[in-house]
mmCIF file of C-alpha atoms in Angstrom:
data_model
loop_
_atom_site.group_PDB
_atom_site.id
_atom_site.type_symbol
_atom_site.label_atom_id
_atom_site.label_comp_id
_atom_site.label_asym_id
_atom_site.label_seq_id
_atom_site.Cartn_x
_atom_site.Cartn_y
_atom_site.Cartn_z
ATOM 1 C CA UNK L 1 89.593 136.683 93.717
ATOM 2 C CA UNK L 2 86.817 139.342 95.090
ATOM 3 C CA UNK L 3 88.355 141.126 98.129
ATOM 4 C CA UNK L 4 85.551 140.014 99.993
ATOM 5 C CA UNK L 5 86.757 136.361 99.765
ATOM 6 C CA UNK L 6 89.161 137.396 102.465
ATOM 7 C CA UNK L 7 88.254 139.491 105.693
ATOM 8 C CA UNK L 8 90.280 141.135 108.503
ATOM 9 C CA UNK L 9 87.102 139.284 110.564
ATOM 10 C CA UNK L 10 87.979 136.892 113.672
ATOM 11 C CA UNK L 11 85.450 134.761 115.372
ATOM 12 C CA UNK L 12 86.239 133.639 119.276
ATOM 13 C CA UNK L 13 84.426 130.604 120.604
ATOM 14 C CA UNK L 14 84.745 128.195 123.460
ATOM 15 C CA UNK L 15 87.818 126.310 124.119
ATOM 16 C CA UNK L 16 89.994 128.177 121.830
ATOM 17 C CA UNK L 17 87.493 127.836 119.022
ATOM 18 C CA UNK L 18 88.088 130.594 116.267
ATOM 19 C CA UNK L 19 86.925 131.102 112.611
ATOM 20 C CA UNK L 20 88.380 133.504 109.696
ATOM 21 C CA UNK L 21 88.141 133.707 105.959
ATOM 22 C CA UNK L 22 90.711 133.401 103.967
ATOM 23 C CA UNK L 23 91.413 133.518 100.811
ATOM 24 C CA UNK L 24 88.056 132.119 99.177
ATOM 25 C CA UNK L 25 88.080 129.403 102.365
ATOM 26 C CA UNK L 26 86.408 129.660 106.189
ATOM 27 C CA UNK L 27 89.325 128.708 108.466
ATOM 28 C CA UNK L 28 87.735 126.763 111.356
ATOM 29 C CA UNK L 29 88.957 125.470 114.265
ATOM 30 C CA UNK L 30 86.815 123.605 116.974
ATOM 31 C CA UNK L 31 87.088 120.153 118.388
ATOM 32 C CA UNK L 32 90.735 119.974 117.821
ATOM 33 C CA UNK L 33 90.510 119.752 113.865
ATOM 34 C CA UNK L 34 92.024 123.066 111.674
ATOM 35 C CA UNK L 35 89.162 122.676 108.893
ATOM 36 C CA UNK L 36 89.765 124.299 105.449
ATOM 37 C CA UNK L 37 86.349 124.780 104.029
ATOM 38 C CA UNK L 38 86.592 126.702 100.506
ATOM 39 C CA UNK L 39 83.350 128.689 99.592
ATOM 40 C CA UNK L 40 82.607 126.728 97.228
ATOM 41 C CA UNK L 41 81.467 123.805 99.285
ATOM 42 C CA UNK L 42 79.299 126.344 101.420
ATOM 43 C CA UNK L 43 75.594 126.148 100.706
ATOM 44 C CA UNK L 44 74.523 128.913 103.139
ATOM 45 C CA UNK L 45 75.407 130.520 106.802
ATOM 46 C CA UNK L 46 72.926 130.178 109.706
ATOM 47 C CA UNK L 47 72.652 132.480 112.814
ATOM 48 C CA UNK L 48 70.628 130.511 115.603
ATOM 49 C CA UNK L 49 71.076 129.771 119.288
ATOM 50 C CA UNK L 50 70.493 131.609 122.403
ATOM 51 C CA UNK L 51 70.663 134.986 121.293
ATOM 52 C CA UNK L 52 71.913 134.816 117.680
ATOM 53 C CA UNK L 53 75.731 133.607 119.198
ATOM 54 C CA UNK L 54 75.652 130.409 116.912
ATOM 55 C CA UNK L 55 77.240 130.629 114.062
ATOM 56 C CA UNK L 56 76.502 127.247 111.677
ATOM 57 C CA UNK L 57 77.965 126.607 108.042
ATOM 58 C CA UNK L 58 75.885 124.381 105.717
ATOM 59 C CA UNK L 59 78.183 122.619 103.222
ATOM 60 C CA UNK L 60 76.488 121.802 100.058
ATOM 61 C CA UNK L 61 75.491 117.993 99.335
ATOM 62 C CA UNK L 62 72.722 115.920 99.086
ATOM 63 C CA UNK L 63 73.167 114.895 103.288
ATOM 64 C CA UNK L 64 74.604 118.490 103.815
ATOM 65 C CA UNK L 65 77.416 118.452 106.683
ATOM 66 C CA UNK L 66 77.007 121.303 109.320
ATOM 67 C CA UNK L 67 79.874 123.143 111.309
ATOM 68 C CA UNK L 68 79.471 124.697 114.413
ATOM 69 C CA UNK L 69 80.827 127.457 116.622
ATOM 70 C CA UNK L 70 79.356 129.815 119.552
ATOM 71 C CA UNK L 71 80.377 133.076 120.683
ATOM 72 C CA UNK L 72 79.728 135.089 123.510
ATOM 73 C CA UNK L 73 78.863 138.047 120.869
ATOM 74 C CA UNK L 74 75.757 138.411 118.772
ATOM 75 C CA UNK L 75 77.094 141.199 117.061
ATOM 76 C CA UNK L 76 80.162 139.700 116.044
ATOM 77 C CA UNK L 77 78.528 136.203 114.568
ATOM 78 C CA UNK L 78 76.264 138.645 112.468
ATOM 79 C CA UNK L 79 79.048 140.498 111.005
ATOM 80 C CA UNK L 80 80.849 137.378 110.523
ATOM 81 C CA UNK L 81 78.614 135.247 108.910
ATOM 82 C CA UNK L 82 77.608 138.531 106.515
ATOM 83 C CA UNK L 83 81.120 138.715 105.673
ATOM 84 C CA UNK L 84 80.845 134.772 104.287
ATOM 85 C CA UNK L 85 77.458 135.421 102.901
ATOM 86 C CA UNK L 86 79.045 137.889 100.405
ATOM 87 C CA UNK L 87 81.869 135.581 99.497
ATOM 88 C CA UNK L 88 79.489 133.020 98.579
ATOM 89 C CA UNK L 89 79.281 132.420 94.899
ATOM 90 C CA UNK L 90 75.995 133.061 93.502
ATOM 91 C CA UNK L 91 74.210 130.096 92.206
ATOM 92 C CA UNK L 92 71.107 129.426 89.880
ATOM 93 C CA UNK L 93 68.365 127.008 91.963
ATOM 94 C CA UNK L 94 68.572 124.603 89.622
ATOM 95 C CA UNK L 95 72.265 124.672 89.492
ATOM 96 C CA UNK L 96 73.960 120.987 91.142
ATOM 97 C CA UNK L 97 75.815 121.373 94.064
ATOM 98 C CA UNK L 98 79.005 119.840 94.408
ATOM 99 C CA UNK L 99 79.405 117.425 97.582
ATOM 100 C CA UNK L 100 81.362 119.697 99.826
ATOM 101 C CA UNK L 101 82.570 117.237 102.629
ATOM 102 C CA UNK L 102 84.355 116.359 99.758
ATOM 103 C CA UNK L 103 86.174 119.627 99.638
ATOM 104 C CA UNK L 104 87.244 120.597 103.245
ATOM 105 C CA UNK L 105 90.362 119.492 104.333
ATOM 106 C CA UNK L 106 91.216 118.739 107.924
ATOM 107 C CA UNK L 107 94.121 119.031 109.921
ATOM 108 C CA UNK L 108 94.520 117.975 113.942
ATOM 109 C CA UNK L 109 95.567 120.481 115.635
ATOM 110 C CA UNK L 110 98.717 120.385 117.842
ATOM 111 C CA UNK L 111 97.779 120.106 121.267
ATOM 112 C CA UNK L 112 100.092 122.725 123.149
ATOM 113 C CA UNK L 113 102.941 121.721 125.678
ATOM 114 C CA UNK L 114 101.078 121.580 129.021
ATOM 115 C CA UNK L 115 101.666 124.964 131.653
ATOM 116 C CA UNK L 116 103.663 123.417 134.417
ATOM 117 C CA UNK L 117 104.445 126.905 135.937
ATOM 118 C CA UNK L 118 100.582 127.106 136.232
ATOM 119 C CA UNK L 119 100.138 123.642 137.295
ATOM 120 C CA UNK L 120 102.486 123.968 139.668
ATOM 121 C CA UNK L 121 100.676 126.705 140.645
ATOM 122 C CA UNK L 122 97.359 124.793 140.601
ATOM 123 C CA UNK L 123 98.679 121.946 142.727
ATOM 124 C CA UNK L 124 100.330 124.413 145.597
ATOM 125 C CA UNK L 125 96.845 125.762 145.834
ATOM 126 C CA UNK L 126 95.617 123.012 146.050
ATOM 127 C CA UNK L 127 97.685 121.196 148.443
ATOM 128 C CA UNK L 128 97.285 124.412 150.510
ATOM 129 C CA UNK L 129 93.473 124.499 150.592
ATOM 130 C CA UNK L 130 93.167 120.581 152.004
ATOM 131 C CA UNK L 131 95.702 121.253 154.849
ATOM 132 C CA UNK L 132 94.119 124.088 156.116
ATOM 133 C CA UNK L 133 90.803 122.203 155.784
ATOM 134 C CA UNK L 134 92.439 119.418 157.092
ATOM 135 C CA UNK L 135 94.179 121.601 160.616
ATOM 136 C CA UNK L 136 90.779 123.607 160.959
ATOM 137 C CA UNK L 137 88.463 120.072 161.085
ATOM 138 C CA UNK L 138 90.787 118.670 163.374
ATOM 139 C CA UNK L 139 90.971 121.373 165.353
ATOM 140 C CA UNK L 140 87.440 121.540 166.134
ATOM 141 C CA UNK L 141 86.678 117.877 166.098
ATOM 142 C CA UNK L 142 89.945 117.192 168.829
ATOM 143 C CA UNK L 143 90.553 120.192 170.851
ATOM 144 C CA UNK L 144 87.816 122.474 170.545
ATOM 145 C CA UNK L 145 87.940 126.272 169.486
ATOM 146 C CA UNK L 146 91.804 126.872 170.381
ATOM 147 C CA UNK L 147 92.935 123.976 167.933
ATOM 148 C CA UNK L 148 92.595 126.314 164.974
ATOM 149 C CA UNK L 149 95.298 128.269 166.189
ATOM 150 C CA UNK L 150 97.536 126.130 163.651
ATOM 151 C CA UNK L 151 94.680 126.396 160.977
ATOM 152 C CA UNK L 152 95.212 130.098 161.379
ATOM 153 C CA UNK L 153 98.574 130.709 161.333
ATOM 154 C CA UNK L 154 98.572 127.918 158.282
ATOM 155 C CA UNK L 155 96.264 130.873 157.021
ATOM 156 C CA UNK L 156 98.143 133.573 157.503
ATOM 157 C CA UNK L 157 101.533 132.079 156.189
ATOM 158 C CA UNK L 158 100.991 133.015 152.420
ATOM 159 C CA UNK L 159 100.296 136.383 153.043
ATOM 160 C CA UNK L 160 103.319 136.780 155.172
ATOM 161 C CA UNK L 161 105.474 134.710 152.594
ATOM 162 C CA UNK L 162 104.110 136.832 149.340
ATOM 163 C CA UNK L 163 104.695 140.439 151.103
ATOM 164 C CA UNK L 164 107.991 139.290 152.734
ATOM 165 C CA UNK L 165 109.525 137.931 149.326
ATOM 166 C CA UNK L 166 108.298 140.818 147.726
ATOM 167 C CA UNK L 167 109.917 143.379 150.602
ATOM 168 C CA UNK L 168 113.110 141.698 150.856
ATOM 169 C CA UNK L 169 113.422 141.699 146.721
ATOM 170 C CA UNK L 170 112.091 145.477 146.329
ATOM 171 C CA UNK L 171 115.139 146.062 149.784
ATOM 172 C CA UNK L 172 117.822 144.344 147.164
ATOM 173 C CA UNK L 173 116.897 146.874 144.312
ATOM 174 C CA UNK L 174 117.408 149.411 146.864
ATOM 175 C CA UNK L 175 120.708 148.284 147.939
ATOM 176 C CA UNK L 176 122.182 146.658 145.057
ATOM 177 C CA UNK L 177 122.698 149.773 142.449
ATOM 178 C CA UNK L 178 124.412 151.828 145.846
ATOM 179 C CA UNK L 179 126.834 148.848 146.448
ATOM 180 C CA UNK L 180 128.083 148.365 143.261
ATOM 181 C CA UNK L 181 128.357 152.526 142.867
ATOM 182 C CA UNK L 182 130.327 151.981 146.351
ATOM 183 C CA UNK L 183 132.152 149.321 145.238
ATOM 184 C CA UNK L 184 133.437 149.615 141.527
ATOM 185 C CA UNK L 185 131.819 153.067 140.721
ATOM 186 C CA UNK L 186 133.563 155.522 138.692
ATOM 187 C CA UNK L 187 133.149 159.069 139.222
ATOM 188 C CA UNK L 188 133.421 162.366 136.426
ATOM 189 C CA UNK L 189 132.304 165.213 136.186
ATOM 190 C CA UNK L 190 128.677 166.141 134.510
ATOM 191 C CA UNK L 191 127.196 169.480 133.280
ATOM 192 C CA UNK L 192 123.664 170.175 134.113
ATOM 193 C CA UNK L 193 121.859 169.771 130.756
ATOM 194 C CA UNK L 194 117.776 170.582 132.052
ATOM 195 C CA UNK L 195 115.629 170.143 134.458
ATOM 196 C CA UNK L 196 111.873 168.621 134.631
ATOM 197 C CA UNK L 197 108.991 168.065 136.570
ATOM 198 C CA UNK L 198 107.463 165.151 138.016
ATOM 199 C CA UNK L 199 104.757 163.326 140.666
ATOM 200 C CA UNK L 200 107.765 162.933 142.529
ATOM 201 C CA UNK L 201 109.391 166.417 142.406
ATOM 202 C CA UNK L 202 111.927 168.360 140.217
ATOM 203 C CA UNK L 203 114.760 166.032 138.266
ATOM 204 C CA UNK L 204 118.021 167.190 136.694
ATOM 205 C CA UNK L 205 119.299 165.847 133.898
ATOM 206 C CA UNK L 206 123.415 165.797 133.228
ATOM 207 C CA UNK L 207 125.400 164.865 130.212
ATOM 208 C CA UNK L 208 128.993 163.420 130.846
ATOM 209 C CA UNK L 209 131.134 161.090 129.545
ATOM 210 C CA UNK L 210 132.508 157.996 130.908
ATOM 211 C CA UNK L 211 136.031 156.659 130.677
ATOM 212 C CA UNK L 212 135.701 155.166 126.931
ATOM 213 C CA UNK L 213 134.790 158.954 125.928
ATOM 214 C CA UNK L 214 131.054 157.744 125.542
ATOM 215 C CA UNK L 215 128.342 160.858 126.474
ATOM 216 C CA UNK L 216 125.965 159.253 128.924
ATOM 217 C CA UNK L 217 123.070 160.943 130.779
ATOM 218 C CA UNK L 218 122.038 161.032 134.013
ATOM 219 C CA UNK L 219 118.598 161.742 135.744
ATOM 220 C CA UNK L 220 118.253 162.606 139.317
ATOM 221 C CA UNK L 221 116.621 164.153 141.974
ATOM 222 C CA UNK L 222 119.559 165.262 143.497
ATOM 223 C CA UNK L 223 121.683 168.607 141.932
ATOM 224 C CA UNK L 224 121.125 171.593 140.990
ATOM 225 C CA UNK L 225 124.397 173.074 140.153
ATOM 226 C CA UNK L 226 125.873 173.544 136.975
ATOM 227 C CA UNK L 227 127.961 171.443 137.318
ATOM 228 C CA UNK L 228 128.690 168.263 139.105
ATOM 229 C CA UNK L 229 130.546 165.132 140.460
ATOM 230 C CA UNK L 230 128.905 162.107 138.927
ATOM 231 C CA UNK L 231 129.135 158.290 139.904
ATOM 232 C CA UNK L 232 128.109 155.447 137.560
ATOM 233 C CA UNK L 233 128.765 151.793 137.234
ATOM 234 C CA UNK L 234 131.265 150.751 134.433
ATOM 235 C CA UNK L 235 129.460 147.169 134.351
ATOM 236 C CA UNK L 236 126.539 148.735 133.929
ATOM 237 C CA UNK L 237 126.213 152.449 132.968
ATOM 238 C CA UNK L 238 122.673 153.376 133.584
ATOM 239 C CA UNK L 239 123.056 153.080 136.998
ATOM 240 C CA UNK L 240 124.648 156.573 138.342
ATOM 241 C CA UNK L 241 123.940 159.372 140.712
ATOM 242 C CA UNK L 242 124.922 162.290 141.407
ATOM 243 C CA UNK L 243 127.332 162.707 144.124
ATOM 244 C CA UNK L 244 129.081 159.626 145.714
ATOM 245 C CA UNK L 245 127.086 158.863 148.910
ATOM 246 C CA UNK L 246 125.721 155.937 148.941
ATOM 247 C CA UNK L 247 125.717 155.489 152.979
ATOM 248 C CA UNK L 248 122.119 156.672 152.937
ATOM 249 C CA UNK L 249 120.788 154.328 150.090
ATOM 250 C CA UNK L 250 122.439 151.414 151.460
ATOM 251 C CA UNK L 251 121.362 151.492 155.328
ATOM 252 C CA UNK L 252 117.906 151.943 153.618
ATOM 253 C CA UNK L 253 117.720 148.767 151.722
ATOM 254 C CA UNK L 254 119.315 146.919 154.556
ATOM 255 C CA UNK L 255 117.155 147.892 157.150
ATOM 256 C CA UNK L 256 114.084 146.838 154.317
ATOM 257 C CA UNK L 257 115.810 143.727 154.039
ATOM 258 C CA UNK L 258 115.997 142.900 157.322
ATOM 259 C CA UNK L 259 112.173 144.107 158.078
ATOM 260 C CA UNK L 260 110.520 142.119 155.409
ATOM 261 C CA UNK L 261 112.937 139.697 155.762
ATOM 262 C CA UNK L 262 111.361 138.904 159.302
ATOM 263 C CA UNK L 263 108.209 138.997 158.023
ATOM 264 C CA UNK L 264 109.251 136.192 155.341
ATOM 265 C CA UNK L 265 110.592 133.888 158.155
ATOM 266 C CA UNK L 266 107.623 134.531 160.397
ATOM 267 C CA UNK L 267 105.259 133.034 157.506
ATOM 268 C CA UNK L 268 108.076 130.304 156.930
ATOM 269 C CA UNK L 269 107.486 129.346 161.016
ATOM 270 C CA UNK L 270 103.788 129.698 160.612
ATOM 271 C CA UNK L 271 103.851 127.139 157.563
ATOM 272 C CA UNK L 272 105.775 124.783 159.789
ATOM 273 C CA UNK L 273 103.875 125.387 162.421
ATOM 274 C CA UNK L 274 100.660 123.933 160.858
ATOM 275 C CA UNK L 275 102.729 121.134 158.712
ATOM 276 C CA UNK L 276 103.718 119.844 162.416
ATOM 277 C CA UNK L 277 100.423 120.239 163.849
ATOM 278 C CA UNK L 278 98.928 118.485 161.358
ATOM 279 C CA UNK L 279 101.313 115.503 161.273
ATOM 280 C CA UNK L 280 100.919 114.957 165.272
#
């Protein structure tokens, strides 16, 4: 076996198409068959097609079968089907050709597990873009210009929904690590190991160890001194700070909470909103 009878090569097509070689054999897959077509039964590789992106393989025979596959790059069909063209075994004109259907084994090809997070996610969308058709037509067919009012707050809803999900989860990373420092946090003493720069300012890093006499490090933008009082969770030890306030931390992330929170119900009452006007 020539190391050319094998190349690092992969061909991309449509609909998950894709073609290698392998081992003395092109390894095609297109129309939901895995094809297994040994050099042997090749009688020669074609580039055609808009633009050279056709790659076809002629199998040897006296009613020669053809194999298909398109890519969206020329260059890569070229180098592909030189890469074949060199594993190809060299022939005399007058030499007989053996039937190669005969010689290429197929395999169907699993068909995956259907997405249902993404259909999901295709339906929702869906449903979403034929109710706010649905509550701007009526609307303007019933009551004129100010019956889109529920159309546009129907609208609006997903924005307020996304952003206030997102603001009230980003407010519970704020104020869950302080809470559980508050709560169940142990406190030693650290010594200031270093100190480095970032975007967001100086940070000082300190060595201690916890209660199982395991050296831990903490990073912080808080500190400065040599050493220092440090707080971290015995549940889970890579949350600490330095100090033990956590008054500051955790009025933040409840007042983000709240905030966003706000903003998630509003988008929750504007979804209602145009589910009711829609079913009067």
């Amino acid at each position: 076996m020539t190391s050319t009878e094998t190349s690092s090569l992969v061909l991309h097509g449509r609909r998950r198409a894709s073609a290698r070689l392998r081992d003395g054999a092109v390894l095609l897959k297109t129309d939901g068959v895995r094809r297994r077509i040994p050099v042997t039964a090749i009688e020669r590789v074609d580039v055609h097609g808009a633009k050279d992106r056709q790659l076809t393989v002629v199998l040897t025979g006296d009613e020669p079968v053809a194999y298909h596959l398109r890519c969206r790059s020329a260059s890569a069909v070229h180098e592909f089907a030189q890469a074949v063209r060199r594993a190809l075994p060299i022939r005399d004109a007058d030499e007989p050709r053996p039937n190669g259907a005969e010689l290429v084994t197929e395999k169907p090809l699993e068909r995956a597990a259907p997405n249902r997070v993404r259909l999901l996610w295709w339906g929702l969308g869906g449903g979403y873009v034929l109710v706010l058709a649905l509550l701007l037509v009526k609307g303007l067919l019933i009551t004129g210009a100010t019956g889109v009012v529920p159309g546009v707050f129907w609208a609006v809803a997903p924005l307020l929904i996304a952003g206030g999900t997102e603001g009230v989860r980003a407010g519970w990373q704020v104020f869950r690590e302080p809470w559980a420092l508050r709560t169940r946090g142990i406190t030693v003493e650290g010594e200031l190991q270093g100190t480095h720069w970032h975007e967001g300012g100086k940070q000082y890093y300190y060595a201690y160890v916890d209660s199982h006499g395991v050296r831990r490090e903490c990073k912080s933008s808080d500190g400065g001194a040599e050493r220092a009082e440090i707080t971290y969770d015995p549940v889970n030890p890579d949350t600490a700070m330095v100090g033990r306030r956590t008054t500051g931390w955790l009025v933040f992330g409840a007042v983000l909470i709240l905030l966003t929170g706000s903003v998630l119900l509003a988008g929750l009452a504007f979804a209602v909103v145009g589910v009711v006007a829609l079913a009067i």
